[in-house]
Coordinates of C-alpha atoms and ligand atoms in Angstrom, one line a residue:
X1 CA -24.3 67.8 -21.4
X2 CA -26.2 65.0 -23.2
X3 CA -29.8 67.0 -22.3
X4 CA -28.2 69.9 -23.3
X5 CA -27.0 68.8 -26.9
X6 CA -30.6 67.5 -26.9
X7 CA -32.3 70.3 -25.9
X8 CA -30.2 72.1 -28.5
X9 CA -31.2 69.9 -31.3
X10 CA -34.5 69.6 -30.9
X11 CA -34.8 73.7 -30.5
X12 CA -33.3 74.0 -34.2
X13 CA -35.5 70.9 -35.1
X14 CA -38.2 73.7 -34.2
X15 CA -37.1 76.4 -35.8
X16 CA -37.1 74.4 -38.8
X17 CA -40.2 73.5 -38.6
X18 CA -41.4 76.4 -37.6
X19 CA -40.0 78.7 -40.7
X20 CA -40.7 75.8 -43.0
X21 CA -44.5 76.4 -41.7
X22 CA -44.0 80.0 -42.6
X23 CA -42.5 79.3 -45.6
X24 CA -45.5 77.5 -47.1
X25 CA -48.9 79.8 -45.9
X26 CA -47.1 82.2 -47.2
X27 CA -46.7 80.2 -50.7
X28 CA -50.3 79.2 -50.2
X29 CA -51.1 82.9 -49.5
X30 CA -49.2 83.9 -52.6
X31 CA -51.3 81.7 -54.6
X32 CA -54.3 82.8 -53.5
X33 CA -53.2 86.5 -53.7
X34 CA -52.6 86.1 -57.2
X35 CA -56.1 84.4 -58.1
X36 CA -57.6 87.2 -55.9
X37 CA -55.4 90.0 -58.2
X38 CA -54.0 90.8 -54.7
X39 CA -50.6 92.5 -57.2
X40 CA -50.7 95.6 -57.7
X41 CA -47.3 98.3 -59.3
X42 CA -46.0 101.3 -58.0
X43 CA -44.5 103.2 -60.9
X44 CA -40.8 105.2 -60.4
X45 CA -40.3 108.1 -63.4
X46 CA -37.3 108.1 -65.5
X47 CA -36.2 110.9 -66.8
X48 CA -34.7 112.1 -70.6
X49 CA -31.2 113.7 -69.3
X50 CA -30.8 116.1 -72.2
X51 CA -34.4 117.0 -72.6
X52 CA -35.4 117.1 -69.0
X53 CA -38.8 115.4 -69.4
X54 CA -40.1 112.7 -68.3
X55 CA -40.9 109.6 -70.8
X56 CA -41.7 106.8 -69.0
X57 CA -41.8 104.6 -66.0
X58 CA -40.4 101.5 -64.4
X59 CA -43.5 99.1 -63.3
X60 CA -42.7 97.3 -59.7
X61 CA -44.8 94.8 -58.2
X62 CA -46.1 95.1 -54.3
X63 CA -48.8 92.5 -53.1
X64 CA -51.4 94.2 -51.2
X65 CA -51.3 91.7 -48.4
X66 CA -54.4 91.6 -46.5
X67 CA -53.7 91.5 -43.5
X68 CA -49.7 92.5 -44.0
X69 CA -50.4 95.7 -45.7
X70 CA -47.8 96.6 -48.3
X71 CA -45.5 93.6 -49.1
X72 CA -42.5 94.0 -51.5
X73 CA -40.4 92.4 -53.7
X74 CA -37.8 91.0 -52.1
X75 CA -40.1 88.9 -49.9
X76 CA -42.1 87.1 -52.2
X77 CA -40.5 87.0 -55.9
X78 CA -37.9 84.2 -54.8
X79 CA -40.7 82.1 -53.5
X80 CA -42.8 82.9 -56.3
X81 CA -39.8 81.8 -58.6
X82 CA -39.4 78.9 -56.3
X83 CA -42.7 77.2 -56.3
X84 CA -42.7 78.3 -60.2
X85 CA -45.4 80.9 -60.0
X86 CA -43.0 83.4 -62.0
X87 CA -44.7 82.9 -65.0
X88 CA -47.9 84.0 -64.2
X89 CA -46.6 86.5 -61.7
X90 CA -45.1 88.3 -65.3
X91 CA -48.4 88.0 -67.2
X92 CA -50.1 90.1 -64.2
X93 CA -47.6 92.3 -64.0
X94 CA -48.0 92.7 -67.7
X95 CA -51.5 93.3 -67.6
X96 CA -51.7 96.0 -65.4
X97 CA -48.7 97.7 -66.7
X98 CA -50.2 97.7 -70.2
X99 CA -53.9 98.3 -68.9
X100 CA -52.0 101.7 -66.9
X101 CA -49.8 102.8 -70.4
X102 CA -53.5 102.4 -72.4
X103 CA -54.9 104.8 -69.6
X104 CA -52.3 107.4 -70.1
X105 CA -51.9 107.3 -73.8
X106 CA -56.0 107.6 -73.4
X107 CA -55.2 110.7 -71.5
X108 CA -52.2 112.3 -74.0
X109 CA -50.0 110.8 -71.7
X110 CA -46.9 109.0 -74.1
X111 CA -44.9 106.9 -71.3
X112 CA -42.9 104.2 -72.1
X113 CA -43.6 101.2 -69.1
X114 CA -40.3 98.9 -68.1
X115 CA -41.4 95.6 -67.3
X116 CA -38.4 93.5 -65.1
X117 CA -38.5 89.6 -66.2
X118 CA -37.2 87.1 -63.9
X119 CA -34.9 84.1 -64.5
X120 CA -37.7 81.7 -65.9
X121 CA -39.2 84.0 -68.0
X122 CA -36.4 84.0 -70.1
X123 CA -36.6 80.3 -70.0
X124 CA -40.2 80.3 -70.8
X125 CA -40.5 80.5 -75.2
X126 CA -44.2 80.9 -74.7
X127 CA -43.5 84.3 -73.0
X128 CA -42.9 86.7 -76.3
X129 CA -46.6 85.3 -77.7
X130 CA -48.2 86.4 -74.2
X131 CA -46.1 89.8 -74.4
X132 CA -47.7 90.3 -78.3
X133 CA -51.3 89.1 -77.0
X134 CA -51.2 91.8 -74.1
X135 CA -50.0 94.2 -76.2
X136 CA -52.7 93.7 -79.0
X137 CA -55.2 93.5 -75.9
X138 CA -54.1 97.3 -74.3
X139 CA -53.5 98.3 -77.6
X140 CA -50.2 99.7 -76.8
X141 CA -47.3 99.6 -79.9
X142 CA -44.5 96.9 -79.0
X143 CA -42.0 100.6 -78.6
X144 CA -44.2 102.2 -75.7
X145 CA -43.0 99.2 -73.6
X146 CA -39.5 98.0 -72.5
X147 CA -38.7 94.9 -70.2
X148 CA -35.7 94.5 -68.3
X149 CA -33.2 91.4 -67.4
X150 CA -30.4 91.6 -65.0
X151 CA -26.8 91.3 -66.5
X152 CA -27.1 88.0 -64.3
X153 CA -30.0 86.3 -65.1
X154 CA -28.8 86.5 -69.0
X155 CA -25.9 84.7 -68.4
X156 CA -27.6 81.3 -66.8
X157 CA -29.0 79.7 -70.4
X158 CA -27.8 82.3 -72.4
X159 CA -28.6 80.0 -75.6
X160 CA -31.9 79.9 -74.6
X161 CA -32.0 82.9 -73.2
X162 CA -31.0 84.9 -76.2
X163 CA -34.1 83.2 -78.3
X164 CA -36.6 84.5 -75.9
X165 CA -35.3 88.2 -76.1
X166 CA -34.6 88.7 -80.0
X167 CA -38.2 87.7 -80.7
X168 CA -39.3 90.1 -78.5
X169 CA -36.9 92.6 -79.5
X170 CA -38.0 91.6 -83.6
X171 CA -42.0 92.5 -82.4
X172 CA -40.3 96.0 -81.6
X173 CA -39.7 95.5 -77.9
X174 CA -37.1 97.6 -76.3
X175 CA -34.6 95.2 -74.1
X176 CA -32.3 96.5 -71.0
X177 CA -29.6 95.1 -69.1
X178 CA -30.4 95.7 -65.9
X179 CA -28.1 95.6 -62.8
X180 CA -25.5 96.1 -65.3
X181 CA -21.9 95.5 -63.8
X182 CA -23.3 93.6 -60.9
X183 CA -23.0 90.1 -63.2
X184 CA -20.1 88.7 -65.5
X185 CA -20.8 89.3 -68.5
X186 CA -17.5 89.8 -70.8
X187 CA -17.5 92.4 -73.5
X188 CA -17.8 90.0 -76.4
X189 CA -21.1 88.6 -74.7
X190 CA -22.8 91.9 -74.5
X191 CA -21.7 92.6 -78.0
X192 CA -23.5 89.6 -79.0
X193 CA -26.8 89.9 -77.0
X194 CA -29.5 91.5 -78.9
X195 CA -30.0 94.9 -76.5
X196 CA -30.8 98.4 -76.7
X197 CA -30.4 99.6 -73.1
X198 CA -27.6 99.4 -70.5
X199 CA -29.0 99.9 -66.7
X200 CA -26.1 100.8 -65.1
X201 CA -26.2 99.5 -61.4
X202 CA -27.2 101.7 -58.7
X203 CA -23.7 100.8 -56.5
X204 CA -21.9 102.7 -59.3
X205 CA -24.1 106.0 -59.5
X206 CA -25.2 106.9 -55.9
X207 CA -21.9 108.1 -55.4
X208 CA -20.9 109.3 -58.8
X209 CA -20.3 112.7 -57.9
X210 CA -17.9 112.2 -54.9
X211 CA -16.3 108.7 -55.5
X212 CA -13.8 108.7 -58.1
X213 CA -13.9 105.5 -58.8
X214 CA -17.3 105.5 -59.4
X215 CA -17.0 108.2 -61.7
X216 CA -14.7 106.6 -64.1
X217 CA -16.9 103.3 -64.1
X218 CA -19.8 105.5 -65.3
X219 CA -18.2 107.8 -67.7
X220 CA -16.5 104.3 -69.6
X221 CA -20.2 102.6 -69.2
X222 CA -21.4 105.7 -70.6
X223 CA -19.0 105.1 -73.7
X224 CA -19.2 102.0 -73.9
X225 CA -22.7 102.3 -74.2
X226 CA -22.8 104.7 -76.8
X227 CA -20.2 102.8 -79.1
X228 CA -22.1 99.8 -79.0
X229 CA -25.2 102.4 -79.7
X230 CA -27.0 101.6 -76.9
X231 CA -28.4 104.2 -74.5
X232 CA -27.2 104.3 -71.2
X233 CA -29.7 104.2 -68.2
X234 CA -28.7 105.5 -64.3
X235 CA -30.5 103.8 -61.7
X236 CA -30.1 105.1 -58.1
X237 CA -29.7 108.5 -58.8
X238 CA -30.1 110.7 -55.3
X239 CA -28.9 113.8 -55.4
X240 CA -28.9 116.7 -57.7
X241 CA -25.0 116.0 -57.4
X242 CA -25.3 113.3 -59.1
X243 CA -27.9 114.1 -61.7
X244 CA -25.3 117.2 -62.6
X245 CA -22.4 114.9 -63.3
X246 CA -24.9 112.3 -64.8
X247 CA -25.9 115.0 -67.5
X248 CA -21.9 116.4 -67.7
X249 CA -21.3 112.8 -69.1
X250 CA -23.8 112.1 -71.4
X251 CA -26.3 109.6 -69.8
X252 CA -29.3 109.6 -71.3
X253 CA -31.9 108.0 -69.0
X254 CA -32.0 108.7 -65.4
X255 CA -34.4 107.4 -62.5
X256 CA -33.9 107.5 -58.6
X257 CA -35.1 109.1 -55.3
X258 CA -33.9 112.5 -55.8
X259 CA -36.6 112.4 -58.6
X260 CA -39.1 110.3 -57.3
X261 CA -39.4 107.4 -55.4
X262 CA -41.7 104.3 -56.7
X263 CA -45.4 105.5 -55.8
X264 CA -48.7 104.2 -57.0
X265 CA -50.5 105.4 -60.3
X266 CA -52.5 107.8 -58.7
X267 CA -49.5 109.7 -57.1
X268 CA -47.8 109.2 -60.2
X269 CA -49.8 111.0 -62.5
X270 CA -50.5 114.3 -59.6
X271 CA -46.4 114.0 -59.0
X272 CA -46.2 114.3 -63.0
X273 CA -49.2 117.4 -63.1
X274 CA -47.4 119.1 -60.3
X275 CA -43.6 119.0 -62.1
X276 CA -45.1 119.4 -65.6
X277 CA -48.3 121.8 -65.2
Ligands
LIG1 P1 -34.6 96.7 -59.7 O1 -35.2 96.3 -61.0 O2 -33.1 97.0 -59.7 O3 -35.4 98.0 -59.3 C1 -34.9 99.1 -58.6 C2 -35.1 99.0 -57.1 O4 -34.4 100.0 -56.5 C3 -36.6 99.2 -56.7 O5 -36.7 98.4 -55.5 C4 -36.6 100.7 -56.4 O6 -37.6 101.0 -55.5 C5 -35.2 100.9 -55.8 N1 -34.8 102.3 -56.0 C6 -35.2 103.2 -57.0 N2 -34.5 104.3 -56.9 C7 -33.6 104.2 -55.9 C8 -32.6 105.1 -55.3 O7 -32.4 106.2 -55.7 N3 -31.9 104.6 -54.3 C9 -32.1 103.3 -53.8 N4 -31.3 102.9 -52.8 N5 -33.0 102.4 -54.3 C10 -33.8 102.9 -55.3 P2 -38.0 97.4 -55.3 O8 -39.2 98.1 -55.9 O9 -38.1 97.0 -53.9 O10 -37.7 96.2 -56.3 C11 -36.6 95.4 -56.0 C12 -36.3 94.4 -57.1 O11 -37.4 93.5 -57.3 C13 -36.1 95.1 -58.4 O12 -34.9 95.6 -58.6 C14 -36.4 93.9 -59.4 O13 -35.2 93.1 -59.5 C15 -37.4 93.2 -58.6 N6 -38.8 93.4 -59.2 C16 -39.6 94.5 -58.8 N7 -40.8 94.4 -59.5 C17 -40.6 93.3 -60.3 C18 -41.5 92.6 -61.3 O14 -42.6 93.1 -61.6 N8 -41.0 91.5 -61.8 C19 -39.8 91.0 -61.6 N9 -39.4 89.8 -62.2 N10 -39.0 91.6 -60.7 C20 -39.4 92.7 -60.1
LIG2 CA1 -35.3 96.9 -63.0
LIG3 CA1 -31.7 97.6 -61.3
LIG4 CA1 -31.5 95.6 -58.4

């Protein structure tokens, strides 16, 4: 029994050690992506409900590993938050967002880029210069691009927090909740934070057409939206089903698979020539 318990511990003792190994090449690899402008964004359409066109994008990151291939997200952003990389993980993302919406402008191309921000770029009051400085670089007006923040990252320092967005917001940047109804947040607090856009979270608009509780948690967002004159914003929209009801209750903005799913610039742009000849 005693060899056993041994043997049993000092298996997990390896395992430990072993994903703790992991755990930091792939933090030293992360570095060294980002010096090697290993980031690159695949870009998802959102679409104008009542119009039916097209007016702008949501930017999201993939690292072009090396050796891994195609890496995303939800691998290497917590680690990158982690070892407090975030900040210049944002000003990347930045750049090649803005550097793609001065390309398509160029081309007579008017999208509007979303940006996400994590946690401690919200945290960060040196962030709404850099935004202004990449802007003024690209030469792309504060409107053409939006960043978004999840309901719950707002609600860590919301003190601080706050400060961060409404100087972005007074340079002309458009703000969105995103994840919205995922977080906490209380009515009076998003009445008080200075927003334009509610994201309301995919769990609540997959199934929009068919669950009815779904559907009454979009229609109020939807209202609620509106009265507080904000637009409201459908993520995870994947079936014409969907997009029907979506447009029956007054969304504005939608994005998801059944339009398109996240592809690079290139595929973008022939995706967008092929819809809109
Ligand atoms: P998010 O901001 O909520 O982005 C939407 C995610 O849902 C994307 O996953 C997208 O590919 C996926 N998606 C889009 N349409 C559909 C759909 O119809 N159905 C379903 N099931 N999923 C859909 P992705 O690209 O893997 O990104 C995951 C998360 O990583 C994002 O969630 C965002 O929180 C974060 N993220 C991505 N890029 C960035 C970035 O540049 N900076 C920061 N801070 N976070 C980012
Ligand atoms: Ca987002
Ligand atoms: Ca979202
Ligand atoms: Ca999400």
């Amino acid at each position: 029994a005693k060899n056993d318990h041994r043997g049993v511990a000092l298996a997990t003792g390896e395992a430990d050690d072993v994903a703790g190994r992991q755990r930091l090449t792939t933090l030293e690899e992360l570095r060294v992506g980002l010096d090697r402008g290993e980031l690159t964004l695949h870009y998802q359409p959102q679409m104008h409900l009542a119009s039916g066109t097209v007016t702008g994008v949501e930017a999201l990151v993939r690292w072009e590993h090396p050796r891994r291939g195609l890496v995303f997200p939800d691998v290497f952003l917590p680690l990158a938050e982690h070892a407090g990389l975030m900040g210049r993980l944002t000003l990347q993302v930045l750049d090649i967002a803005l550097a793609q919406c001065r390309d398509w402008r160029a081309a007579g191309l008017h999208l509007v880029v979303a940006v996400n921000l994590s946690a401690s770029n919200l945290q960060d009051t040196t962030l709404p210069g850099h935004v202004a400085d990449a802007l003024s670089r690209y030469d792309v007006p504060p409107a053409a691009l939006h960043l978004e923040v999840t309901e719950e990252i707002l609600m860590r320092d919301a003190a601080r927090a706050t400060a961060v967005l409404a100087e972005l917001r007074a340079m002309g940047v458009r703000l969105a909740v995103d994840d919205y109804g995922t977080g906490y947040s209380s009515l009076a607090y998003l009445h008080a934070l200075p927003v334009d856009d509610l994201k309301l979270d995919r769990a609540f608009v997959t199934h929009c057409d068919s669950d009815p509780r779904s559907a009454a948690i979009v229609k109020s967002t939807v209202e609620l939206a509106h009265n507080l004159g904000m637009r409201m914003i459908a993520e995870g929209v994947e079936s014409e089903a969907a997009l029907d009801r979506l447009r029956e209750w007054g969304c504005d903005l939608v994005q998801g698979y059944h339009l398109s799913r996240p592809q690079s610039a290139d595929r973008f742009t022939a995706w967008l020539d092929e819809r809109y000849p």
